[in-house]
Coordinates of C-alpha atoms in Angstrom, one line a residue:
M1 CA 0.0 0.0 0.0
Y2 CA 1.3 3.4 -1.0
C3 CA -0.2 6.8 0.1
F4 CA 0.6 10.3 -1.0
C5 CA -1.1 13.7 -1.1
L6 CA -1.3 16.7 -3.4
R7 CA -2.0 20.3 -2.3
G8 CA -2.4 23.7 -3.8
E9 CA -1.8 24.2 -7.5
Q10 CA -1.0 20.5 -7.9
I11 CA -4.7 19.7 -7.2
K12 CA -5.9 21.9 -10.1
L13 CA -3.3 20.3 -12.5
F14 CA -4.2 16.8 -11.5
M15 CA -8.0 17.3 -11.5
N16 CA -7.8 18.8 -15.0
K17 CA -6.0 15.6 -16.3
F18 CA -8.3 13.3 -14.2
L19 CA -11.6 14.8 -15.4
K20 CA -10.6 15.9 -18.9
G21 CA -7.8 13.7 -19.9
E22 CA -7.7 10.0 -20.9
T23 CA -5.0 8.7 -18.6
F24 CA -7.4 6.8 -16.3
D25 CA -10.0 5.9 -19.0
G26 CA -9.0 2.2 -19.0
F27 CA -9.6 1.8 -15.3
L28 CA -12.9 0.3 -13.9
V29 CA -14.9 2.3 -11.4
K30 CA -15.5 0.4 -8.2
H31 CA -17.0 3.3 -6.2
M32 CA -17.5 7.0 -6.8
E33 CA -18.9 9.5 -4.3
V34 CA -19.4 13.2 -4.8
F35 CA -20.7 15.4 -2.0
S36 CA -21.5 18.8 -3.5
V37 CA -25.0 20.3 -3.5
A38 CA -26.2 16.8 -2.6
K39 CA -24.5 13.5 -2.2
F40 CA -24.2 11.4 -5.3
E41 CA -22.8 7.9 -5.1
T42 CA -22.4 4.9 -7.4
D43 CA -20.9 1.4 -7.0
G44 CA -19.8 1.6 -10.7
K45 CA -21.9 -1.5 -11.7
I46 CA -22.8 -1.3 -15.4
N47 CA -26.3 -1.8 -16.7
P48 CA -25.9 -5.0 -18.8
D49 CA -28.1 -3.4 -21.5
Y50 CA -25.2 -1.0 -22.3
L51 CA -22.8 -3.8 -23.1
K52 CA -21.9 -4.8 -26.7
E53 CA -22.8 -8.2 -27.8
G54 CA -20.3 -10.7 -26.3
E55 CA -18.9 -8.1 -23.9
V56 CA -18.7 -9.3 -20.3
R57 CA -17.9 -7.0 -17.4
T58 CA -19.6 -5.8 -14.3
S59 CA -18.2 -2.3 -13.8
C60 CA -18.2 0.9 -15.8
F61 CA -14.9 2.2 -17.2
W62 CA -13.8 5.6 -15.9
R63 CA -14.2 7.0 -19.5
E64 CA -17.9 6.3 -19.2
L65 CA -18.4 8.0 -15.8
R66 CA -15.8 10.8 -16.2
P67 CA -18.2 13.2 -17.9
I68 CA -20.8 12.6 -15.2
A69 CA -18.2 13.2 -12.5
F70 CA -17.1 16.4 -14.2
E71 CA -20.7 17.7 -14.4
L72 CA -21.2 16.9 -10.7
I73 CA -18.1 18.9 -9.5
K74 CA -17.7 21.8 -11.9
G75 CA -18.7 25.2 -10.8
K76 CA -17.5 27.9 -8.4
I77 CA -17.9 25.9 -5.2
K78 CA -15.6 23.0 -4.7
P79 CA -17.3 19.7 -3.6
K80 CA -16.9 18.8 0.1
I81 CA -15.8 15.3 -0.9
F82 CA -14.9 13.7 -4.2
K83 CA -13.8 10.1 -3.9
T84 CA -13.2 7.5 -6.6
V85 CA -12.0 4.0 -6.4
L86 CA -10.5 2.8 -9.7
A87 CA -9.2 -0.7 -10.5
L88 CA -7.2 -2.3 -13.2
T89 CA -9.1 -4.8 -15.3
E90 CA -8.4 -8.4 -14.2
E91 CA -6.4 -9.1 -17.3
K92 CA -4.1 -6.1 -16.7
A93 CA -3.7 -6.9 -13.0
E94 CA -2.6 -10.5 -13.9
I95 CA 0.1 -9.0 -16.2
L96 CA 1.6 -7.2 -13.3
C97 CA 1.2 -10.1 -10.9
E98 CA -0.1 -13.6 -11.6
N99 CA -1.7 -13.8 -8.1
A100 CA -3.5 -10.4 -8.3
A101 CA -7.2 -10.5 -8.0
S102 CA -7.5 -6.7 -7.9
M103 CA -5.2 -3.7 -8.1
H104 CA -6.9 -0.4 -7.2
I105 CA -6.2 3.2 -6.4
T106 CA -8.4 5.5 -4.3
V107 CA -8.4 9.2 -5.3
M108 CA -10.0 11.4 -2.6
F109 CA -10.4 15.1 -2.5
E110 CA -11.3 16.5 0.9
N111 CA -10.1 19.4 3.1
D112 CA -8.3 21.1 0.1
R113 CA -6.0 18.1 -0.6
I114 CA -6.1 15.0 -2.7
T115 CA -5.0 11.8 -1.2
F116 CA -4.0 8.7 -3.2
L117 CA -4.0 5.3 -1.7
T118 CA -3.1 2.1 -3.6
G119 CA -4.1 -1.4 -2.7
T120 CA -4.2 -5.0 -3.9
T121 CA -6.1 -8.2 -3.2
Q122 CA -4.8 -11.6 -4.1
K123 CA -6.4 -14.7 -5.6
N124 CA -4.6 -17.1 -3.2
F125 CA -3.3 -16.4 0.2
S126 CA 0.4 -15.5 0.2
L127 CA 2.8 -13.7 2.6
S128 CA 4.5 -12.2 -0.5
K129 CA 4.1 -8.5 -1.0
D130 CA 5.1 -8.8 -4.7
A131 CA 1.6 -7.7 -5.9
D132 CA 1.8 -4.6 -3.7
S133 CA 5.3 -3.7 -4.8
D134 CA 4.5 -4.3 -8.5
W135 CA 1.4 -2.1 -8.3
D136 CA 3.1 0.7 -6.3
D137 CA 5.9 0.8 -8.8

């Protein structure tokens, strides 16, 4: 697990890339919460009717929810909380570590700072921290 924070001008630069850029578009959304004028929350589960024929997945990609997140937080007043949990697809996680079931990153804006927290889960019990190290790198 790795944790770091951004403050000040770094927040504006990151949020511009996060909400307008494509860097995170291939990540799956596992949770998103925005507390602005009201609280908006999703578990990221996709409506199966939106999937193409033969496509199998349970979560939305960030590229699908990014425009919604942008609409929820844009304006003159910053949201009180903006939290997103993103995960690599299972295929991409397995490329980094064979035993990885999930590799995720939490991005949380609160109290004028952004905190990033990484994490992993493993398919089979192991004392090895290779999955964590590979993901953090």
